[in-house]
PDB file of N, CA and C in Angstrom:
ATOM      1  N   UNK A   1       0.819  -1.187   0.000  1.00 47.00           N
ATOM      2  CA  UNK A   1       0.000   0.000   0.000  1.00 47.00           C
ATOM      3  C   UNK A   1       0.866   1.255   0.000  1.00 47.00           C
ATOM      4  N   UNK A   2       2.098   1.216   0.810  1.00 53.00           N
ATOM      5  CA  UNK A   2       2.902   2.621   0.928  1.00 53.00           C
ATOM      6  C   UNK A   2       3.525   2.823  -0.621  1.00 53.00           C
ATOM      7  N   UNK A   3       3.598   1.604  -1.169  1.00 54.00           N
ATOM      8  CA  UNK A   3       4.357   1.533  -2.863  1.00 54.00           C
ATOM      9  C   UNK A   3       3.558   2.321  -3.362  1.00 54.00           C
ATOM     10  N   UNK A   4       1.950   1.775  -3.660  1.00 55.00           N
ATOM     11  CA  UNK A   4       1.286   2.717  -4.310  1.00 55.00           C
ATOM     12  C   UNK A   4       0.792   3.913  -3.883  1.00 55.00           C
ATOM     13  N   UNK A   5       0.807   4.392  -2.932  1.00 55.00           N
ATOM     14  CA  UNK A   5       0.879   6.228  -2.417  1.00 55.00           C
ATOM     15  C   UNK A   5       1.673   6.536  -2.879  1.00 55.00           C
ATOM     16  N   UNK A   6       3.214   6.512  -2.721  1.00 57.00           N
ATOM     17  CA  UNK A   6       4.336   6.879  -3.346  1.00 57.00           C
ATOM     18  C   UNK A   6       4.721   7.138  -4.897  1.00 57.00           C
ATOM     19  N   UNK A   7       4.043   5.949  -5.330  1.00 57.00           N
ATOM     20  CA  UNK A   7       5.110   6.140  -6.752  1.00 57.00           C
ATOM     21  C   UNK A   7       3.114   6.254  -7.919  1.00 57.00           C
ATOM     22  N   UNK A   8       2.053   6.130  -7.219  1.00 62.00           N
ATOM     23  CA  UNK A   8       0.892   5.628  -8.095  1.00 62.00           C
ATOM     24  C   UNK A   8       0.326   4.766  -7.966  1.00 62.00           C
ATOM     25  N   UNK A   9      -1.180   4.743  -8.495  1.00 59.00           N
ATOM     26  CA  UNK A   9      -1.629   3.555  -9.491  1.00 59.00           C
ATOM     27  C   UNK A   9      -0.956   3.118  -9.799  1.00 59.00           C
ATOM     28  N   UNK A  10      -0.626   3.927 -11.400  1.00 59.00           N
ATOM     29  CA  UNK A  10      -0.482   3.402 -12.955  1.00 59.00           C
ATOM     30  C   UNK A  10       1.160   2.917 -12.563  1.00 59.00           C
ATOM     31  N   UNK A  11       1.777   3.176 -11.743  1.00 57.00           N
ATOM     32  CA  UNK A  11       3.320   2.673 -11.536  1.00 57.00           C
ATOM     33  C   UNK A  11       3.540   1.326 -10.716  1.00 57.00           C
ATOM     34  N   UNK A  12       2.503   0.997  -9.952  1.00 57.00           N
ATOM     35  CA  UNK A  12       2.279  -0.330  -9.615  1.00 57.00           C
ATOM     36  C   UNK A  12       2.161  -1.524 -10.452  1.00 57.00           C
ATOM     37  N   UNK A  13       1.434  -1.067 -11.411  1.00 63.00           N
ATOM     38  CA  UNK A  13       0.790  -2.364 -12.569  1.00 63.00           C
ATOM     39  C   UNK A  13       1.829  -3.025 -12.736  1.00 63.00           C
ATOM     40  N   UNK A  14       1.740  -4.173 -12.751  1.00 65.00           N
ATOM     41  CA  UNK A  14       2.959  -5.157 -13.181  1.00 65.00           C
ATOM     42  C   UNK A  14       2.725  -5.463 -14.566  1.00 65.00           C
ATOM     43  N   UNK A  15       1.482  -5.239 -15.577  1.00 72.00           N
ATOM     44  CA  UNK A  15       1.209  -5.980 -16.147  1.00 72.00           C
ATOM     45  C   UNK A  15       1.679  -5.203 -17.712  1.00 72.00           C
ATOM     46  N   UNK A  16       2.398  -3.908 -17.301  1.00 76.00           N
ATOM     47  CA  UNK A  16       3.187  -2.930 -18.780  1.00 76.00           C
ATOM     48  C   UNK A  16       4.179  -3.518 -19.258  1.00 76.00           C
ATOM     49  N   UNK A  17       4.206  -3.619 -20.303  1.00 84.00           N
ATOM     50  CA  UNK A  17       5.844  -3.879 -21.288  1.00 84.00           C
ATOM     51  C   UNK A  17       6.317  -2.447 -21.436  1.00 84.00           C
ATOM     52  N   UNK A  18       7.680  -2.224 -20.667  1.00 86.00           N
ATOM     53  CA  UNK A  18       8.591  -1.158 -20.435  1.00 86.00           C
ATOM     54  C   UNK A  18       9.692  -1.892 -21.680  1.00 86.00           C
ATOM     55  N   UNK A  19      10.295  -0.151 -22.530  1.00 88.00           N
ATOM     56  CA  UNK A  19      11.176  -0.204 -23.627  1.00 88.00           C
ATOM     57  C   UNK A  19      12.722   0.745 -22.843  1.00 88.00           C
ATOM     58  N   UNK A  20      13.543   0.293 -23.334  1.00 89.00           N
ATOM     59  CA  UNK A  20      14.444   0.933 -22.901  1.00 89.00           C
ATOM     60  C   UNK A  20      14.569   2.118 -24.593  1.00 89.00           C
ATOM     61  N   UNK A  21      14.894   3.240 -24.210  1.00 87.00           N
ATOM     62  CA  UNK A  21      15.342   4.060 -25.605  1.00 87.00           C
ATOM     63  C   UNK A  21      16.360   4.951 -25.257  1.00 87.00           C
ATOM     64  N   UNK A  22      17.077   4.717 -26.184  1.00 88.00           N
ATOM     65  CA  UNK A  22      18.184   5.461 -26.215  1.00 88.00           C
ATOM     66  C   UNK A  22      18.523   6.481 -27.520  1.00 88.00           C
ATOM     67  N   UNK A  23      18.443   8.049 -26.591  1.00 85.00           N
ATOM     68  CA  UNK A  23      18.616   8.674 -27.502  1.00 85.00           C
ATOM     69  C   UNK A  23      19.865   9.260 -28.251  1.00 85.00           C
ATOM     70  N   UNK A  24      20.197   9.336 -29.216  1.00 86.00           N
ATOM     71  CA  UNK A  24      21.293  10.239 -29.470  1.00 86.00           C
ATOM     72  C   UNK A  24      21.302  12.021 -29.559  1.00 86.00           C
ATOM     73  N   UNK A  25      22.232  12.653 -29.504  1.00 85.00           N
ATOM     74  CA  UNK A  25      21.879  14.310 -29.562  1.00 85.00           C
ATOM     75  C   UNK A  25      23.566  14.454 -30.169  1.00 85.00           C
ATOM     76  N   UNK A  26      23.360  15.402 -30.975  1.00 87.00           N
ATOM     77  CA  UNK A  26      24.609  15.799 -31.526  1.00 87.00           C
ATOM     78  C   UNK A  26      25.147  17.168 -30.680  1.00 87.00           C
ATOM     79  N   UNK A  27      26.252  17.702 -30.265  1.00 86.00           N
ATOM     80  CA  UNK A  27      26.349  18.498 -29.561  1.00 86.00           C
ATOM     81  C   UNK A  27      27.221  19.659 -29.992  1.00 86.00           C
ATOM     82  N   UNK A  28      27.189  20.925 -30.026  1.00 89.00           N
ATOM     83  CA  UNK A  28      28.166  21.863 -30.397  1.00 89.00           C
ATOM     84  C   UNK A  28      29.579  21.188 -31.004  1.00 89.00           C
ATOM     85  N   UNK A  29      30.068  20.571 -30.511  1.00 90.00           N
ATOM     86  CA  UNK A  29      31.318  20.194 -30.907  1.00 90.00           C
ATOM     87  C   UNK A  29      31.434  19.045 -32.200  1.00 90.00           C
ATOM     88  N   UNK A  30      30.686  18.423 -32.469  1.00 90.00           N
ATOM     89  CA  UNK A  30      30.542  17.662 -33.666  1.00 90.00           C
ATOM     90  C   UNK A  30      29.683  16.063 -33.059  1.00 90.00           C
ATOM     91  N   UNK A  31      30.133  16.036 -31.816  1.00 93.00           N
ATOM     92  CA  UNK A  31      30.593  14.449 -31.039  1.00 93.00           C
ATOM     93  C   UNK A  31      28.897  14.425 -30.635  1.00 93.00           C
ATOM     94  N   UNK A  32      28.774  13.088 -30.759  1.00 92.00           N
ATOM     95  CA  UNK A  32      27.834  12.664 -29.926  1.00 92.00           C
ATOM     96  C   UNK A  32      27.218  12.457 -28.426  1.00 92.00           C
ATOM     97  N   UNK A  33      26.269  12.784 -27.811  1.00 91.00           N
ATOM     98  CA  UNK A  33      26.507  11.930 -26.381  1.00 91.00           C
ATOM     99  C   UNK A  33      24.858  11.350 -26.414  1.00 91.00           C
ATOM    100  N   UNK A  34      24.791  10.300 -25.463  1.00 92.00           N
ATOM    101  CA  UNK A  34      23.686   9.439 -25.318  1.00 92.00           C
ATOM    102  C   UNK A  34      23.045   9.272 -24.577  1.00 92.00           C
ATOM    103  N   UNK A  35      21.637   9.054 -24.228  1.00 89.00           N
ATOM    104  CA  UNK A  35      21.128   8.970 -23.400  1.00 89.00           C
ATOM    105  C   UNK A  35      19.600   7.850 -22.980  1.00 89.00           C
ATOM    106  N   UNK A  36      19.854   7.221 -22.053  1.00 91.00           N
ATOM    107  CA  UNK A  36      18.559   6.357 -21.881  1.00 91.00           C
ATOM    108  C   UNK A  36      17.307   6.723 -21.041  1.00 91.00           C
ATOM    109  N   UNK A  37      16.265   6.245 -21.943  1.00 87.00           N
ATOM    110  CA  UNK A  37      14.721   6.525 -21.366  1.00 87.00           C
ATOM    111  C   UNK A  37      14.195   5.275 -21.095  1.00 87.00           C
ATOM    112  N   UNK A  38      13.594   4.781 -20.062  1.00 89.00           N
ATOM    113  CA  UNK A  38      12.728   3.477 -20.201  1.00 89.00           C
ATOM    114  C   UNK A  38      11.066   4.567 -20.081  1.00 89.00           C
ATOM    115  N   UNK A  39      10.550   3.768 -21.114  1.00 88.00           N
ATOM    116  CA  UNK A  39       8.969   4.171 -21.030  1.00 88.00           C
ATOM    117  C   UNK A  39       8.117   2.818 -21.498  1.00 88.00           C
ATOM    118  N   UNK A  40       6.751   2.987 -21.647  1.00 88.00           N
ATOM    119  CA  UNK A  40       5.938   1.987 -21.892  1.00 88.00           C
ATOM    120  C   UNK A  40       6.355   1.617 -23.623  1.00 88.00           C
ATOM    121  N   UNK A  41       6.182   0.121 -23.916  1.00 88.00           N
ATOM    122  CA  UNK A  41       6.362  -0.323 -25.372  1.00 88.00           C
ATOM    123  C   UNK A  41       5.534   0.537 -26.479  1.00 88.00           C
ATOM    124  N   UNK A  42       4.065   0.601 -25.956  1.00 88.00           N
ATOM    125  CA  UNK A  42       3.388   1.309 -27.158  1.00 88.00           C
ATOM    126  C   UNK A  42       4.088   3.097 -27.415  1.00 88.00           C
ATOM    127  N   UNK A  43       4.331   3.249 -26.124  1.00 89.00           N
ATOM    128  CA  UNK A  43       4.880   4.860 -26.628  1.00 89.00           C
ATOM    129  C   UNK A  43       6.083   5.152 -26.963  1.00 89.00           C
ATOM    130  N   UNK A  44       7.032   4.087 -26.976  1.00 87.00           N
ATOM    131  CA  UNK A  44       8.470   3.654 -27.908  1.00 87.00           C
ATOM    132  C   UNK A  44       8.202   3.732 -29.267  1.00 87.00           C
ATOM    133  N   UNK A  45       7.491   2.365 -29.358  1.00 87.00           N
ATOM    134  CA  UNK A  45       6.580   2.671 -30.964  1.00 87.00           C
ATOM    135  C   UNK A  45       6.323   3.753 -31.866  1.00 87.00           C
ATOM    136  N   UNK A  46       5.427   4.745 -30.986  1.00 89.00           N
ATOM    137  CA  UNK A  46       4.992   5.971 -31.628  1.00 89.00           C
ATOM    138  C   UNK A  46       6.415   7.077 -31.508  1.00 89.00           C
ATOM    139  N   UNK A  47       6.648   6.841 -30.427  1.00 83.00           N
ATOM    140  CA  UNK A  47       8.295   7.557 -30.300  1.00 83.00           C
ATOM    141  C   UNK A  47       9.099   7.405 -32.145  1.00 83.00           C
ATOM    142  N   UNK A  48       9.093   6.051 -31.653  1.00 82.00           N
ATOM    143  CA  UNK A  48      10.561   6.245 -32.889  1.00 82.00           C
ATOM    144  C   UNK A  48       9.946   6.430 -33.862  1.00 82.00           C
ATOM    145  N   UNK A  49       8.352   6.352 -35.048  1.00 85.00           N
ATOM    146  CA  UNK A  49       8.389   6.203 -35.701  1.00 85.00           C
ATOM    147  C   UNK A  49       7.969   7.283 -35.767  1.00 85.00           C
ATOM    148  N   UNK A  50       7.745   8.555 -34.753  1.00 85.00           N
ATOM    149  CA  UNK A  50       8.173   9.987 -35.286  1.00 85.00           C
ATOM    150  C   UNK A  50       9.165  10.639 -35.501  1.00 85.00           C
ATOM    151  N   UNK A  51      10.352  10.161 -34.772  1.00 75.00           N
ATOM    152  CA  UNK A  51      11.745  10.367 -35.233  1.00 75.00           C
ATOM    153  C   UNK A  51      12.083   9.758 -36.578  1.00 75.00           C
ATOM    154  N   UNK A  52      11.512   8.424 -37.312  1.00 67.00           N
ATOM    155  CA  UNK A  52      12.322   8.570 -37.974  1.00 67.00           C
ATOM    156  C   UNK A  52      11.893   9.043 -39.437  1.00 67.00           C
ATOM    157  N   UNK A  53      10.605   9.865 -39.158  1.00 67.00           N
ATOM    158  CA  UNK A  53      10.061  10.715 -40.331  1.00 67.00           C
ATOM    159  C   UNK A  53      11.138  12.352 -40.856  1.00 67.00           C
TER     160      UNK A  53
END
């Protein structure tokens, strides 16, 4: 019960498929640096396939 006060509902559910994403960003200097997001699978989905329009 203290789990879900704390963090939610919707953060309790066991029952989400979580995506790991990793973004790239190009930075002033030419070089790359990287970075990771975990979010839900369906909004990975819609994620990347607006990036890669």
């Amino acid at each position: 019960m203290a789990k879900q006060h704390k963090m939610g509902q919707k953060a309790v559910r066991a029952d989400r498929k979580m995506a790991k994403v990793i973004l790239s960003v190009k930075n002033k200097k030419g070089s790359y640096s990287f970075r990771e997001s975990i979010m839900e699978a369906e909004a990975a989905k819609e994620f990347v396939k607006n990036q890669s329009n």
